[in-house]
Amino acid sequence: MVIWGTLISIVTAVILSAFIGPYGLLTLLAVGFGFLFSIHSRIRDVQNDLQQIKQKLGITDTVESAVSNEEIEAELEQGMAMEK
C-alpha cells in the first residue's frame, strides 16, 4: 500500500511539474499538507467521541498490575488441587 502511494505521488509530482513547472512540487506539498491536516482533525474527533462514549458507559482506563510468577503458580496449584 505504501509503495503504491509513493509511486502515485511521484507520478503526480512529475505530471504537475510538466504542466505547472516549478510550482508543481509546491502544489503537491500543499495538497499533502491539507490531507494530513484533514486526517489529523478526523482522528481527533474520533478520539473525542470515543472518550465521551467511555464516560457515558463508565469505562475507565486502568492499568492492571502485573501478576507475579508466584501468584500465577499458586493459582495453578489451587486449580490442580480442585480438579483432583
PDB file of N, CA and C in Angstrom, residues 2-73:
ATOM      1  N   VAL A   2       1.918   1.227   0.802  1.00  0.00           N
ATOM      2  CA  VAL A   2       2.810   2.381   0.876  1.00  0.00           C
ATOM      3  C   VAL A   2       3.548   2.560  -0.446  1.00  0.00           C
ATOM      4  N   ILE A   3       3.898   1.457  -1.077  1.00  0.00           N
ATOM      5  CA  ILE A   3       4.617   1.525  -2.346  1.00  0.00           C
ATOM      6  C   ILE A   3       3.733   2.180  -3.405  1.00  0.00           C
ATOM      7  N   TRP A   4       2.442   1.787  -3.431  1.00  0.00           N
ATOM      8  CA  TRP A   4       1.527   2.387  -4.399  1.00  0.00           C
ATOM      9  C   TRP A   4       1.360   3.879  -4.145  1.00  0.00           C
ATOM     10  N   GLY A   5       1.251   4.273  -2.892  1.00  0.00           N
ATOM     11  CA  GLY A   5       1.129   5.692  -2.566  1.00  0.00           C
ATOM     12  C   GLY A   5       2.351   6.480  -2.994  1.00  0.00           C
ATOM     13  N   THR A   6       3.521   5.893  -2.782  1.00  0.00           N
ATOM     14  CA  THR A   6       4.761   6.550  -3.177  1.00  0.00           C
ATOM     15  C   THR A   6       4.835   6.699  -4.694  1.00  0.00           C
ATOM     16  N   LEU A   7       4.496   5.635  -5.391  1.00  0.00           N
ATOM     17  CA  LEU A   7       4.534   5.698  -6.856  1.00  0.00           C
ATOM     18  C   LEU A   7       3.527   6.715  -7.396  1.00  0.00           C
ATOM     19  N   ILE A   8       2.349   6.739  -6.840  1.00  0.00           N
ATOM     20  CA  ILE A   8       1.334   7.693  -7.290  1.00  0.00           C
ATOM     21  C   ILE A   8       1.785   9.124  -7.029  1.00  0.00           C
ATOM     22  N   SER A   9       2.396   9.367  -5.870  1.00  0.00           N
ATOM     23  CA  SER A   9       2.858  10.727  -5.573  1.00  0.00           C
ATOM     24  C   SER A   9       4.008  11.137  -6.493  1.00  0.00           C
ATOM     25  N   ILE A  10       4.886  10.219  -6.837  1.00  0.00           N
ATOM     26  CA  ILE A  10       5.986  10.539  -7.756  1.00  0.00           C
ATOM     27  C   ILE A  10       5.439  10.861  -9.144  1.00  0.00           C
ATOM     28  N   VAL A  11       4.503  10.040  -9.617  1.00  0.00           N
ATOM     29  CA  VAL A  11       3.915  10.282 -10.937  1.00  0.00           C
ATOM     30  C   VAL A  11       3.156  11.604 -10.938  1.00  0.00           C
ATOM     31  N   THR A  12       2.425  11.879  -9.870  1.00  0.00           N
ATOM     32  CA  THR A  12       1.686  13.137  -9.767  1.00  0.00           C
ATOM     33  C   THR A  12       2.634  14.322  -9.752  1.00  0.00           C
ATOM     34  N   ALA A  13       3.748  14.207  -9.036  1.00  0.00           N
ATOM     35  CA  ALA A  13       4.725  15.292  -8.993  1.00  0.00           C
ATOM     36  C   ALA A  13       5.316  15.552 -10.369  1.00  0.00           C
ATOM     37  N   VAL A  14       5.612  14.493 -11.113  1.00  0.00           N
ATOM     38  CA  VAL A  14       6.181  14.646 -12.454  1.00  0.00           C
ATOM     39  C   VAL A  14       5.157  15.307 -13.383  1.00  0.00           C
ATOM     40  N   ILE A  15       3.913  14.854 -13.310  1.00  0.00           N
ATOM     41  CA  ILE A  15       2.875  15.427 -14.173  1.00  0.00           C
ATOM     42  C   ILE A  15       2.641  16.897 -13.831  1.00  0.00           C
ATOM     43  N   LEU A  16       2.534  17.204 -12.527  1.00  0.00           N
ATOM     44  CA  LEU A  16       2.331  18.595 -12.131  1.00  0.00           C
ATOM     45  C   LEU A  16       3.515  19.473 -12.530  1.00  0.00           C
ATOM     46  N   SER A  17       4.726  18.938 -12.388  1.00  0.00           N
ATOM     47  CA  SER A  17       5.908  19.711 -12.796  1.00  0.00           C
ATOM     48  C   SER A  17       5.907  19.965 -14.303  1.00  0.00           C
ATOM     49  N   ALA A  18       5.413  18.993 -15.070  1.00  0.00           N
ATOM     50  CA  ALA A  18       5.381  19.158 -16.521  1.00  0.00           C
ATOM     51  C   ALA A  18       4.371  20.230 -16.926  1.00  0.00           C
ATOM     52  N   PHE A  19       3.231  20.270 -16.251  1.00  0.00           N
ATOM     53  CA  PHE A  19       2.188  21.222 -16.630  1.00  0.00           C
ATOM     54  C   PHE A  19       2.342  22.586 -15.963  1.00  0.00           C
ATOM     55  N   ILE A  20       2.702  22.596 -14.704  1.00  0.00           N
ATOM     56  CA  ILE A  20       2.750  23.846 -13.950  1.00  0.00           C
ATOM     57  C   ILE A  20       4.171  24.398 -13.862  1.00  0.00           C
ATOM     58  N   GLY A  21       5.148  23.547 -14.030  1.00  0.00           N
ATOM     59  CA  GLY A  21       6.532  23.983 -13.909  1.00  0.00           C
ATOM     60  C   GLY A  21       7.025  23.784 -12.488  1.00  0.00           C
ATOM     61  N   PRO A  22       7.849  24.702 -12.007  1.00  0.00           N
ATOM     62  CA  PRO A  22       8.434  24.516 -10.676  1.00  0.00           C
ATOM     63  C   PRO A  22       7.405  24.605  -9.545  1.00  0.00           C
ATOM     64  N   TYR A  23       6.221  25.116  -9.840  1.00  0.00           N
ATOM     65  CA  TYR A  23       5.199  25.212  -8.805  1.00  0.00           C
ATOM     66  C   TYR A  23       4.447  23.896  -8.601  1.00  0.00           C
ATOM     67  N   GLY A  24       4.700  22.925  -9.453  1.00  0.00           N
ATOM     68  CA  GLY A  24       4.023  21.629  -9.337  1.00  0.00           C
ATOM     69  C   GLY A  24       4.337  20.927  -8.034  1.00  0.00           C
ATOM     70  N   LEU A  25       5.616  20.925  -7.657  1.00  0.00           N
ATOM     71  CA  LEU A  25       6.013  20.276  -6.412  1.00  0.00           C
ATOM     72  C   LEU A  25       5.435  21.006  -5.207  1.00  0.00           C
ATOM     73  N   LEU A  26       5.425  22.333  -5.256  1.00  0.00           N
ATOM     74  CA  LEU A  26       4.822  23.097  -4.157  1.00  0.00           C
ATOM     75  C   LEU A  26       3.332  22.819  -4.046  1.00  0.00           C
ATOM     76  N   THR A  27       2.669  22.692  -5.177  1.00  0.00           N
ATOM     77  CA  THR A  27       1.243  22.363  -5.165  1.00  0.00           C
ATOM     78  C   THR A  27       1.018  20.985  -4.544  1.00  0.00           C
ATOM     79  N   LEU A  28       1.848  20.029  -4.915  1.00  0.00           N
ATOM     80  CA  LEU A  28       1.737  18.682  -4.358  1.00  0.00           C
ATOM     81  C   LEU A  28       1.965  18.703  -2.850  1.00  0.00           C
ATOM     82  N   LEU A  29       2.943  19.442  -2.389  1.00  0.00           N
ATOM     83  CA  LEU A  29       3.194  19.544  -0.950  1.00  0.00           C
ATOM     84  C   LEU A  29       2.026  20.204  -0.222  1.00  0.00           C
ATOM     85  N   ALA A  30       1.432  21.225  -0.827  1.00  0.00           N
ATOM     86  CA  ALA A  30       0.286  21.888  -0.214  1.00  0.00           C
ATOM     87  C   ALA A  30      -0.905  20.945  -0.101  1.00  0.00           C
ATOM     88  N   VAL A  31      -1.150  20.165  -1.141  1.00  0.00           N
ATOM     89  CA  VAL A  31      -2.246  19.200  -1.105  1.00  0.00           C
ATOM     90  C   VAL A  31      -1.967  18.120  -0.066  1.00  0.00           C
ATOM     91  N   GLY A  32      -0.733  17.653  -0.001  1.00  0.00           N
ATOM     92  CA  GLY A  32      -0.353  16.656   1.007  1.00  0.00           C
ATOM     93  C   GLY A  32      -0.537  17.178   2.416  1.00  0.00           C
ATOM     94  N   PHE A  33      -0.156  18.420   2.653  1.00  0.00           N
ATOM     95  CA  PHE A  33      -0.355  19.020   3.973  1.00  0.00           C
ATOM     96  C   PHE A  33      -1.842  19.113   4.302  1.00  0.00           C
ATOM     97  N   GLY A  34      -2.656  19.448   3.315  1.00  0.00           N
ATOM     98  CA  GLY A  34      -4.100  19.507   3.525  1.00  0.00           C
ATOM     99  C   GLY A  34      -4.667  18.150   3.903  1.00  0.00           C
ATOM    100  N   PHE A  35      -4.200  17.096   3.215  1.00  0.00           N
ATOM    101  CA  PHE A  35      -4.657  15.749   3.551  1.00  0.00           C
ATOM    102  C   PHE A  35      -4.254  15.381   4.978  1.00  0.00           C
ATOM    103  N   LEU A  36      -3.011  15.673   5.348  1.00  0.00           N
ATOM    104  CA  LEU A  36      -2.548  15.342   6.700  1.00  0.00           C
ATOM    105  C   LEU A  36      -3.341  16.095   7.762  1.00  0.00           C
ATOM    106  N   PHE A  37      -3.609  17.366   7.521  1.00  0.00           N
ATOM    107  CA  PHE A  37      -4.383  18.157   8.471  1.00  0.00           C
ATOM    108  C   PHE A  37      -5.804  17.616   8.599  1.00  0.00           C
ATOM    109  N   SER A  38      -6.400  17.219   7.478  1.00  0.00           N
ATOM    110  CA  SER A  38      -7.746  16.655   7.487  1.00  0.00           C
ATOM    111  C   SER A  38      -7.789  15.354   8.272  1.00  0.00           C
ATOM    112  N   ILE A  39      -6.822  14.483   8.033  1.00  0.00           N
ATOM    113  CA  ILE A  39      -6.764  13.202   8.749  1.00  0.00           C
ATOM    114  C   ILE A  39      -6.566  13.442  10.231  1.00  0.00           C
ATOM    115  N   HIS A  40      -5.699  14.385  10.584  1.00  0.00           N
ATOM    116  CA  HIS A  40      -5.440  14.685  11.994  1.00  0.00           C
ATOM    117  C   HIS A  40      -6.710  15.172  12.687  1.00  0.00           C
ATOM    118  N   SER A  41      -7.459  16.054  12.038  1.00  0.00           N
ATOM    119  CA  SER A  41      -8.673  16.575  12.670  1.00  0.00           C
ATOM    120  C   SER A  41      -9.734  15.489  12.805  1.00  0.00           C
ATOM    121  N   ARG A  42      -9.837  14.596  11.835  1.00  0.00           N
ATOM    122  CA  ARG A  42     -10.802  13.500  11.933  1.00  0.00           C
ATOM    123  C   ARG A  42     -10.431  12.535  13.049  1.00  0.00           C
ATOM    124  N   ILE A  43      -9.153  12.227  13.188  1.00  0.00           N
ATOM    125  CA  ILE A  43      -8.708  11.333  14.258  1.00  0.00           C
ATOM    126  C   ILE A  43      -8.990  11.965  15.613  1.00  0.00           C
ATOM    127  N   ARG A  44      -8.754  13.262  15.738  1.00  0.00           N
ATOM    128  CA  ARG A  44      -9.031  13.961  16.996  1.00  0.00           C
ATOM    129  C   ARG A  44     -10.526  13.896  17.326  1.00  0.00           C
ATOM    130  N   ASP A  45     -11.381  14.067  16.312  1.00  0.00           N
ATOM    131  CA  ASP A  45     -12.824  13.975  16.528  1.00  0.00           C
ATOM    132  C   ASP A  45     -13.240  12.570  16.976  1.00  0.00           C
ATOM    133  N   VAL A  46     -12.665  11.560  16.352  1.00  0.00           N
ATOM    134  CA  VAL A  46     -12.981  10.181  16.720  1.00  0.00           C
ATOM    135  C   VAL A  46     -12.520   9.895  18.145  1.00  0.00           C
ATOM    136  N   GLN A  47     -11.341  10.378  18.525  1.00  0.00           N
ATOM    137  CA  GLN A  47     -10.853  10.181  19.892  1.00  0.00           C
ATOM    138  C   GLN A  47     -11.751  10.867  20.906  1.00  0.00           C
ATOM    139  N   ASN A  48     -12.228  12.070  20.585  1.00  0.00           N
ATOM    140  CA  ASN A  48     -13.143  12.767  21.490  1.00  0.00           C
ATOM    141  C   ASN A  48     -14.459  12.009  21.629  1.00  0.00           C
ATOM    142  N   ASP A  49     -14.992  11.512  20.513  1.00  0.00           N
ATOM    143  CA  ASP A  49     -16.224  10.730  20.563  1.00  0.00           C
ATOM    144  C   ASP A  49     -16.046   9.458  21.384  1.00  0.00           C
ATOM    145  N   LEU A  50     -14.925   8.800  21.200  1.00  0.00           N
ATOM    146  CA  LEU A  50     -14.641   7.578  21.954  1.00  0.00           C
ATOM    147  C   LEU A  50     -14.534   7.870  23.440  1.00  0.00           C
ATOM    148  N   GLN A  51     -13.921   8.979  23.789  1.00  0.00           N
ATOM    149  CA  GLN A  51     -13.807   9.365  25.199  1.00  0.00           C
ATOM    150  C   GLN A  51     -15.189   9.630  25.796  1.00  0.00           C
ATOM    151  N   GLN A  52     -16.070  10.282  25.031  1.00  0.00           N
ATOM    152  CA  GLN A  52     -17.428  10.541  25.512  1.00  0.00           C
ATOM    153  C   GLN A  52     -18.209   9.246  25.694  1.00  0.00           C
ATOM    154  N   ILE A  53     -18.027   8.305  24.789  1.00  0.00           N
ATOM    155  CA  ILE A  53     -18.693   7.004  24.909  1.00  0.00           C
ATOM    156  C   ILE A  53     -18.199   6.278  26.151  1.00  0.00           C
ATOM    157  N   LYS A  54     -16.896   6.300  26.383  1.00  0.00           N
ATOM    158  CA  LYS A  54     -16.335   5.656  27.578  1.00  0.00           C
ATOM    159  C   LYS A  54     -16.889   6.275  28.848  1.00  0.00           C
ATOM    160  N   GLN A  55     -17.001   7.603  28.878  1.00  0.00           N
ATOM    161  CA  GLN A  55     -17.532   8.275  30.059  1.00  0.00           C
ATOM    162  C   GLN A  55     -18.989   7.909  30.275  1.00  0.00           C
ATOM    163  N   LYS A  56     -19.769   7.841  29.209  1.00  0.00           N
ATOM    164  CA  LYS A  56     -21.191   7.519  29.325  1.00  0.00           C
ATOM    165  C   LYS A  56     -21.399   6.089  29.816  1.00  0.00           C
ATOM    166  N   LEU A  57     -20.543   5.171  29.363  1.00  0.00           N
ATOM    167  CA  LEU A  57     -20.662   3.774  29.770  1.00  0.00           C
ATOM    168  C   LEU A  57     -19.951   3.484  31.084  1.00  0.00           C
ATOM    169  N   GLY A  58     -19.195   4.437  31.590  1.00  0.00           N
ATOM    170  CA  GLY A  58     -18.485   4.238  32.846  1.00  0.00           C
ATOM    171  C   GLY A  58     -17.233   3.400  32.721  1.00  0.00           C
ATOM    172  N   ILE A  59     -16.659   3.382  31.547  1.00  0.00           N
ATOM    173  CA  ILE A  59     -15.431   2.626  31.313  1.00  0.00           C
ATOM    174  C   ILE A  59     -14.247   3.524  31.639  1.00  0.00           C
ATOM    175  N   THR A  60     -13.349   3.018  32.454  1.00  0.00           N
ATOM    176  CA  THR A  60     -12.159   3.786  32.801  1.00  0.00           C
ATOM    177  C   THR A  60     -10.926   3.069  32.284  1.00  0.00           C
ATOM    178  N   ASP A  61      -9.917   3.839  31.994  1.00  0.00           N
ATOM    179  CA  ASP A  61      -8.642   3.287  31.549  1.00  0.00           C
ATOM    180  C   ASP A  61      -7.779   3.034  32.774  1.00  0.00           C
ATOM    181  N   THR A  62      -7.824   1.833  33.283  1.00  0.00           N
ATOM    182  CA  THR A  62      -6.995   1.490  34.438  1.00  0.00           C
ATOM    183  C   THR A  62      -5.893   0.554  33.990  1.00  0.00           C
ATOM    184  N   VAL A  63      -4.757   0.757  34.538  1.00  0.00           N
ATOM    185  CA  VAL A  63      -3.619  -0.103  34.241  1.00  0.00           C
ATOM    186  C   VAL A  63      -3.639  -1.249  35.233  1.00  0.00           C
ATOM    187  N   GLU A  64      -3.734  -2.454  34.699  1.00  0.00           N
ATOM    188  CA  GLU A  64      -3.760  -3.612  35.572  1.00  0.00           C
ATOM    189  C   GLU A  64      -2.349  -3.882  36.086  1.00  0.00           C
ATOM    190  N   SER A  65      -2.293  -4.218  37.363  1.00  0.00           N
ATOM    191  CA  SER A  65      -0.982  -4.504  37.942  1.00  0.00           C
ATOM    192  C   SER A  65      -0.494  -5.856  37.440  1.00  0.00           C
ATOM    193  N   ALA A  66       0.783  -5.946  37.267  1.00  0.00           N
ATOM    194  CA  ALA A  66       1.370  -7.184  36.783  1.00  0.00           C
ATOM    195  C   ALA A  66       1.304  -8.247  37.870  1.00  0.00           C
ATOM    196  N   VAL A  67       0.908  -9.433  37.480  1.00  0.00           N
ATOM    197  CA  VAL A  67       0.810 -10.540  38.421  1.00  0.00           C
ATOM    198  C   VAL A  67       2.155 -11.240  38.451  1.00  0.00           C
ATOM    199  N   SER A  68       2.616 -11.503  39.648  1.00  0.00           N
ATOM    200  CA  SER A  68       3.925 -12.149  39.781  1.00  0.00           C
ATOM    201  C   SER A  68       3.820 -13.625  39.432  1.00  0.00           C
ATOM    202  N   ASN A  69       4.953 -14.214  39.131  1.00  0.00           N
ATOM    203  CA  ASN A  69       5.002 -15.636  38.792  1.00  0.00           C
ATOM    204  C   ASN A  69       4.537 -16.501  39.952  1.00  0.00           C
ATOM    205  N   GLU A  70       4.853 -16.083  41.170  1.00  0.00           N
ATOM    206  CA  GLU A  70       4.454 -16.862  42.346  1.00  0.00           C
ATOM    207  C   GLU A  70       2.934 -16.918  42.473  1.00  0.00           C
ATOM    208  N   GLU A  71       2.260 -15.784  42.194  1.00  0.00           N
ATOM    209  CA  GLU A  71       0.806 -15.761  42.269  1.00  0.00           C
ATOM    210  C   GLU A  71       0.180 -16.644  41.195  1.00  0.00           C
ATOM    211  N   ILE A  72       0.761 -16.637  40.013  1.00  0.00           N
ATOM    212  CA  ILE A  72       0.255 -17.482  38.930  1.00  0.00           C
ATOM    213  C   ILE A  72       0.420 -18.950  39.289  1.00  0.00           C
ATOM    214  N   GLU A  73       1.592 -19.309  39.830  1.00  0.00           N
ATOM    215  CA  GLU A  73       1.837 -20.701  40.218  1.00  0.00           C
ATOM    216  C   GLU A  73       0.892 -21.129  41.334  1.00  0.00           C
TER     217      GLU A  73
END
